Tab-separated table of C-alpha atoms in Angstrom:
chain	number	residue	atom	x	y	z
A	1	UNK	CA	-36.843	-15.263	-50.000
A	2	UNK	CA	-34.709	-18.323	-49.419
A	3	UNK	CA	-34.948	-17.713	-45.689
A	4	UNK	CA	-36.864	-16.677	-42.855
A	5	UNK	CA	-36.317	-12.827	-42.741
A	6	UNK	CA	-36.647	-10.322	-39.616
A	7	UNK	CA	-36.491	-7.117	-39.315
A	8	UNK	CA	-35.108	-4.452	-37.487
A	9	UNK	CA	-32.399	-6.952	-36.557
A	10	UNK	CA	-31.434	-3.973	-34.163
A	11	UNK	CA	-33.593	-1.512	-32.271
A	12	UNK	CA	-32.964	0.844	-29.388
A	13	UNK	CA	-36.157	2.040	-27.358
A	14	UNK	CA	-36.771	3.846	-24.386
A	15	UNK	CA	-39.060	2.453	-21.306
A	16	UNK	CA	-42.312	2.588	-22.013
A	17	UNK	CA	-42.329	3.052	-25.635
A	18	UNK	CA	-43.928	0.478	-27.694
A	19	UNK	CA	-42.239	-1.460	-30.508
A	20	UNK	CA	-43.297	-4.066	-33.469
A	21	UNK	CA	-40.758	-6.681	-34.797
A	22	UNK	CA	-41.393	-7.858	-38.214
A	23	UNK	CA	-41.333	-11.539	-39.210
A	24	UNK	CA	-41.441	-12.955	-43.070
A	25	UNK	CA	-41.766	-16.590	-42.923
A	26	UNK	CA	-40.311	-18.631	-45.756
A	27	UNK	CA	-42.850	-19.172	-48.994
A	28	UNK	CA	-45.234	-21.552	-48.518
A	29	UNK	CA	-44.371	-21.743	-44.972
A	30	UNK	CA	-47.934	-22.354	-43.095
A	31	UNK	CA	-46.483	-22.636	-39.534
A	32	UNK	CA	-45.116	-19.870	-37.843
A	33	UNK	CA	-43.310	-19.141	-34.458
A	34	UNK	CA	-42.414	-16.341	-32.214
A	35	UNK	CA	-39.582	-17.445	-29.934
A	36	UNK	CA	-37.253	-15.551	-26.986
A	37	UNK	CA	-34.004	-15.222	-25.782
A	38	UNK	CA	-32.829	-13.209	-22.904
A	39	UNK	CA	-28.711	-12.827	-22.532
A	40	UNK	CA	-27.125	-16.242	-21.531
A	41	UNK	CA	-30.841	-17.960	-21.157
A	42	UNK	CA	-32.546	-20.234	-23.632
A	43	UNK	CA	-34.749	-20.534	-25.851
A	44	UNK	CA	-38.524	-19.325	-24.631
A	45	UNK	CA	-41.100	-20.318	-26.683
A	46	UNK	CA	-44.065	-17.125	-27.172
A	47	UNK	CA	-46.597	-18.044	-30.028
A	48	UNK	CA	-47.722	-20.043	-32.437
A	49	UNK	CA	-49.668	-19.641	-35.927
A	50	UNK	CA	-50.711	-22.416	-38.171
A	51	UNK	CA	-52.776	-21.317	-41.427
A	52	UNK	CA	-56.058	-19.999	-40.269
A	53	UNK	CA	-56.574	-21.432	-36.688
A	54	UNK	CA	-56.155	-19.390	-33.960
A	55	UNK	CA	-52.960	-18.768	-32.635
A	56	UNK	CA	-51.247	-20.547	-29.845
A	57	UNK	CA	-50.673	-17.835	-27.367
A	58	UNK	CA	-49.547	-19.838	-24.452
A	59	UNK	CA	-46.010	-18.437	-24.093
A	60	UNK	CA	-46.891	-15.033	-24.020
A	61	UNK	CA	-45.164	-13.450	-20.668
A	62	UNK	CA	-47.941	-10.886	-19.808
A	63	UNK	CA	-50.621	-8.744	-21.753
A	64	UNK	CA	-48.153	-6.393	-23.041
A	65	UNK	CA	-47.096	-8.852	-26.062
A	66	UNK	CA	-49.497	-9.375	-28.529
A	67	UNK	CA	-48.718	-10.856	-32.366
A	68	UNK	CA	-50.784	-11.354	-35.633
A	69	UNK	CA	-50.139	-12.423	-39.009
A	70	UNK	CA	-51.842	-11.246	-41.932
A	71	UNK	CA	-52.971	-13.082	-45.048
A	72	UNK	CA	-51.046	-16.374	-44.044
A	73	UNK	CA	-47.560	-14.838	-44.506
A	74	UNK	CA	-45.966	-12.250	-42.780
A	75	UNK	CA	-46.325	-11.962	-38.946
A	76	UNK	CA	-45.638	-9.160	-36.425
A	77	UNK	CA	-44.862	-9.115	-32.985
A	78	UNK	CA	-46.289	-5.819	-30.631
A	79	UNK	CA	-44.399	-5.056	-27.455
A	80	UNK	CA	-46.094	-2.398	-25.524
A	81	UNK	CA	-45.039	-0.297	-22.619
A	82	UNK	CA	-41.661	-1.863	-22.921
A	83	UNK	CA	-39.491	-2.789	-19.604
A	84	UNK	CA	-35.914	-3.392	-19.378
A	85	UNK	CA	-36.712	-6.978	-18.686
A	86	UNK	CA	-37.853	-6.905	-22.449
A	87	UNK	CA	-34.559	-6.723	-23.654
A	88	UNK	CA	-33.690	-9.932	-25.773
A	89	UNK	CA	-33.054	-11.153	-29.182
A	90	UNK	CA	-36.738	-12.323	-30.637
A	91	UNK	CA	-36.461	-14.617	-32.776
A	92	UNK	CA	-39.066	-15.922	-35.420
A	93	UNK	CA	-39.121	-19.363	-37.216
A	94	UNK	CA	-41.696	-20.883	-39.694
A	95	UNK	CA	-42.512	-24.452	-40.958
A	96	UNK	CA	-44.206	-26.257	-44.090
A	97	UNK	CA	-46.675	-27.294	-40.860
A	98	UNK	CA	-47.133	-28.846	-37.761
A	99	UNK	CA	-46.447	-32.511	-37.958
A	100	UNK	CA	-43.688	-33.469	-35.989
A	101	UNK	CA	-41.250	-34.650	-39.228
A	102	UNK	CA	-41.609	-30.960	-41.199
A	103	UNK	CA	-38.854	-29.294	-40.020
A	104	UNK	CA	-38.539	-25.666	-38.263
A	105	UNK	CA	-36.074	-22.700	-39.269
A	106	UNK	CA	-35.083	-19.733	-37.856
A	107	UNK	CA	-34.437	-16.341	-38.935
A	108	UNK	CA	-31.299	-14.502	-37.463
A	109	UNK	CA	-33.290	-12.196	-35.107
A	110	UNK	CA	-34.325	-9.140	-33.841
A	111	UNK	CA	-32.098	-7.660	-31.046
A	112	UNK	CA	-34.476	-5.648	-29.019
A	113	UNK	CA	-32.438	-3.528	-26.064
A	114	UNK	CA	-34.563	-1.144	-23.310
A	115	UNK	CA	-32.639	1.430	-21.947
B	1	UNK	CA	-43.493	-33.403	-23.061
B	2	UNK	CA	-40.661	-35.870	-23.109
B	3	UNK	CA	-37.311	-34.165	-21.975
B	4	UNK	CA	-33.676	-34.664	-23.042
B	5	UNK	CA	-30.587	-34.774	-20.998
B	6	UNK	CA	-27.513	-33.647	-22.253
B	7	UNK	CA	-24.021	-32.903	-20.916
B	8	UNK	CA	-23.510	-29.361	-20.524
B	9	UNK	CA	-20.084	-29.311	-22.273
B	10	UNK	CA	-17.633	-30.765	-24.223
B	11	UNK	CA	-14.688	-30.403	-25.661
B	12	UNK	CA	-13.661	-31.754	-29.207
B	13	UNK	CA	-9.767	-31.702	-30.713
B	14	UNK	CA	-10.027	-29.736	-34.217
B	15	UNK	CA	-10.217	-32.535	-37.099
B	16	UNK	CA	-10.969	-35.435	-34.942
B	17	UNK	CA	-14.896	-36.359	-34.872
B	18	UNK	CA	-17.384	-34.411	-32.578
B	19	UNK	CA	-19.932	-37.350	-30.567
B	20	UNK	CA	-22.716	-35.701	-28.745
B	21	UNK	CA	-24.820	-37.392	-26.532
B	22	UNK	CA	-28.471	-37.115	-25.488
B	23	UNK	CA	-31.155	-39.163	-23.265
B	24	UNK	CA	-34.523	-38.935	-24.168
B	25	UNK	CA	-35.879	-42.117	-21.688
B	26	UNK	CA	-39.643	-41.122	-22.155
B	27	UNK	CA	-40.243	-40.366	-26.304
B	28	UNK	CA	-43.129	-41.246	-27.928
B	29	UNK	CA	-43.279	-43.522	-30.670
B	30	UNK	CA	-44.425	-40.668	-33.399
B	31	UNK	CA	-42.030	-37.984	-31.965
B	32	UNK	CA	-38.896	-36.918	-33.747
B	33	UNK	CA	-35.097	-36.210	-32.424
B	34	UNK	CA	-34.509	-32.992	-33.780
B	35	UNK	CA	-30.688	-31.565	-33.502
B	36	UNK	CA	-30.123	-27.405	-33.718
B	37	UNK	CA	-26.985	-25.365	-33.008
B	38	UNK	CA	-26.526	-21.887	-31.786
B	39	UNK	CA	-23.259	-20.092	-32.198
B	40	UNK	CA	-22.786	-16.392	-30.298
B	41	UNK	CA	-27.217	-16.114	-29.886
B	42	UNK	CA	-27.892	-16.150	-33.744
B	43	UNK	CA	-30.776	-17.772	-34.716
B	44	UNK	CA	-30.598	-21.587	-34.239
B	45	UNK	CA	-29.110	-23.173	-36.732
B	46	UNK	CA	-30.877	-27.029	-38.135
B	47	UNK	CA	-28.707	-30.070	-37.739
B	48	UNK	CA	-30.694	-32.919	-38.759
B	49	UNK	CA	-33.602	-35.170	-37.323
B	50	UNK	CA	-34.785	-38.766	-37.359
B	51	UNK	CA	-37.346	-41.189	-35.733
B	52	UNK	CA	-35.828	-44.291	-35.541
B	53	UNK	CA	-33.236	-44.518	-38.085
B	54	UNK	CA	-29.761	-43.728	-38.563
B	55	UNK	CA	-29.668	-40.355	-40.268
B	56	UNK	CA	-26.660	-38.708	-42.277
B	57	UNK	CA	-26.836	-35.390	-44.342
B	58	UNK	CA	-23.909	-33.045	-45.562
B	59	UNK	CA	-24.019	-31.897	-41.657
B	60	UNK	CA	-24.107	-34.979	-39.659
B	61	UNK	CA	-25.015	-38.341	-38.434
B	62	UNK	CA	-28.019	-39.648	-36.530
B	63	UNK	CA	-27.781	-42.297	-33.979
B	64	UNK	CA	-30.955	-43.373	-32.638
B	65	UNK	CA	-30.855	-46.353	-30.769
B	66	UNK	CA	-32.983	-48.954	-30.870
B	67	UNK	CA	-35.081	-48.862	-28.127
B	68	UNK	CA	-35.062	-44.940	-29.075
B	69	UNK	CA	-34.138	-43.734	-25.480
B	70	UNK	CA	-31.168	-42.225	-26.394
B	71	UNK	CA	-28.747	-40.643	-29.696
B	72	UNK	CA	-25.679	-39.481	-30.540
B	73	UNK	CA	-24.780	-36.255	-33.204
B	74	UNK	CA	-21.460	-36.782	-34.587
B	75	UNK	CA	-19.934	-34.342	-36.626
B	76	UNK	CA	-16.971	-36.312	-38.386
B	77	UNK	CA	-14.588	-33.656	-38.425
B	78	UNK	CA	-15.000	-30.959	-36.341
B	79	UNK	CA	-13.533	-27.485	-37.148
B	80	UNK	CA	-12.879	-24.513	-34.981
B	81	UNK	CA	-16.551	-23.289	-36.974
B	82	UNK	CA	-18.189	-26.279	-35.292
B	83	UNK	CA	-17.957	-24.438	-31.889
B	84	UNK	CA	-21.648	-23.858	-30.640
B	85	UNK	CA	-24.298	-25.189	-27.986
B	86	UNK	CA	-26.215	-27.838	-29.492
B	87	UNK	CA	-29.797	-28.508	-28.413
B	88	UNK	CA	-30.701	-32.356	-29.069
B	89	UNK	CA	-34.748	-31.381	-28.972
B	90	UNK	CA	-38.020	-34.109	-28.574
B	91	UNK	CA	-40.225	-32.535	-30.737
B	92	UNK	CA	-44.193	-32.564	-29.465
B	93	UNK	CA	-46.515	-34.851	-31.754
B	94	UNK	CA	-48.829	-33.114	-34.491
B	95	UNK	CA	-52.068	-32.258	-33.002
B	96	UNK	CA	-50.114	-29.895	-30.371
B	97	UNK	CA	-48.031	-27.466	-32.354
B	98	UNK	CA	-45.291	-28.890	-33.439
B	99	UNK	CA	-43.374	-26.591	-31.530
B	100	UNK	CA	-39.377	-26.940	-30.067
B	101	UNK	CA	-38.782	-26.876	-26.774
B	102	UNK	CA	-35.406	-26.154	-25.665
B	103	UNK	CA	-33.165	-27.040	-23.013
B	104	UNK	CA	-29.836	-25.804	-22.312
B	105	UNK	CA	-27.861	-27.702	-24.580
B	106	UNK	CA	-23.939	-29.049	-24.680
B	107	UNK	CA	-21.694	-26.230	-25.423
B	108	UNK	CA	-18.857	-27.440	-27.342
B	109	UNK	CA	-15.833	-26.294	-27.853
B	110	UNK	CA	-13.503	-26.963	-30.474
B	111	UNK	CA	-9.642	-26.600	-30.029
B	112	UNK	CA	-6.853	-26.163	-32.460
């Protein structure tokens, strides 16, 4: 596609359920990130994938996120046991790589509410 | 990570041009000045970058300055559409991740 795509851009879930927020990076697109946003707070960066090293996992907020992406390309974030605090607008991005001068874009989002 | 300082908001007369500032006193010589904008949480939108020169695309202009501590965005004619926060962001040297860091940004406000 011509963009990054997400999906669901909405979902609903209940505490404690678990949910999984797709990510399709543009074509070609080596570098991918996982980014969040809570309601009138910035950005917050989550995690990091670039081609086949391992992931950079550093802005993960507890054990309950986890992420992978398979074959390169699409990626998909896991939240499990979801808590109200959860609720945010995820947002994924993807690059042509790393270097400093390639730059990022960003899908619309997913708007994840906990009720 | 070198930080930028930006005024939290401004506000910009519809038509006239848009000049938004940003300190970035401790950038290294290989990191870029990226530019994003966010209107109502969607995802961020790209502006433009550079690394030490001027930039201009169908967006914007760059200005770095010379000694690279600081920049200004200008958007030549701002439009009621232009109103947004806008992160100016130091972006991390290869051989970290590449990855944006945000701050809050300058929310501006265009006016009829």
């Amino acid at each position: 596609g011509a963009g990054v795509s997400q999906s669901p851009s909405n979902k609903v879930t209940e505490k404690g359920k678990d949910v999984e927020l797709r990510c399709d990076p543009i074509s070609g697109h080596t570098a991918l990130y996982w980014y969040r946003q809570s309601l009138g707070q910035g950005l917050e960066f989550l995690i990091y994938f670039q081609g086949n090293s391992a992931p950079d996992k550093s802005g993960l907020p507890s054990d309950r996120f986890s992420a992978e992406r398979t074959g390169g390309s699409v990626s998909t974030l896991t939240i499990q046991r979801t808590q109200q605090e959860d609720s945010a607008v995820y947002l994924c991005a993807s690059s042509s790589g790393p270097s400093s001068g390639n730059t990022i874009y960003f899908g619309e989002g997913s708007w994840l509410t906990v009720v | 990570d070198a930080k930028t300082t930006q005024p939290t908001s401004m506000d910009c007369a519809e038509g006239r041009a848009a000049n938004l500032p940003c300190n970035h006193s401790t950038i290294s010589g290989n990191e870029y000045v990226y530019w994003y904008r966010q209107i109502h949480s969607q995802g961020p939108q790209y502006i433009i970058h550079g690394l030490k020169n001027n930039e201009t695309n169908e967006m914007a202009s760059l200005i770095i300055t010379e000694d690279r501590k600081s920049s200004t965005l200008i958007l030549p004619h701002a439009t009621l559409r232009d109103t947004a926060v806008y992160y100016c962001i130091v972006r991390v040297a290869a051989g970290n991740t590449g990855k944006l860091i945000f701050g809050q940004g300058t929310t501006l406000q265009v006016k009829p």
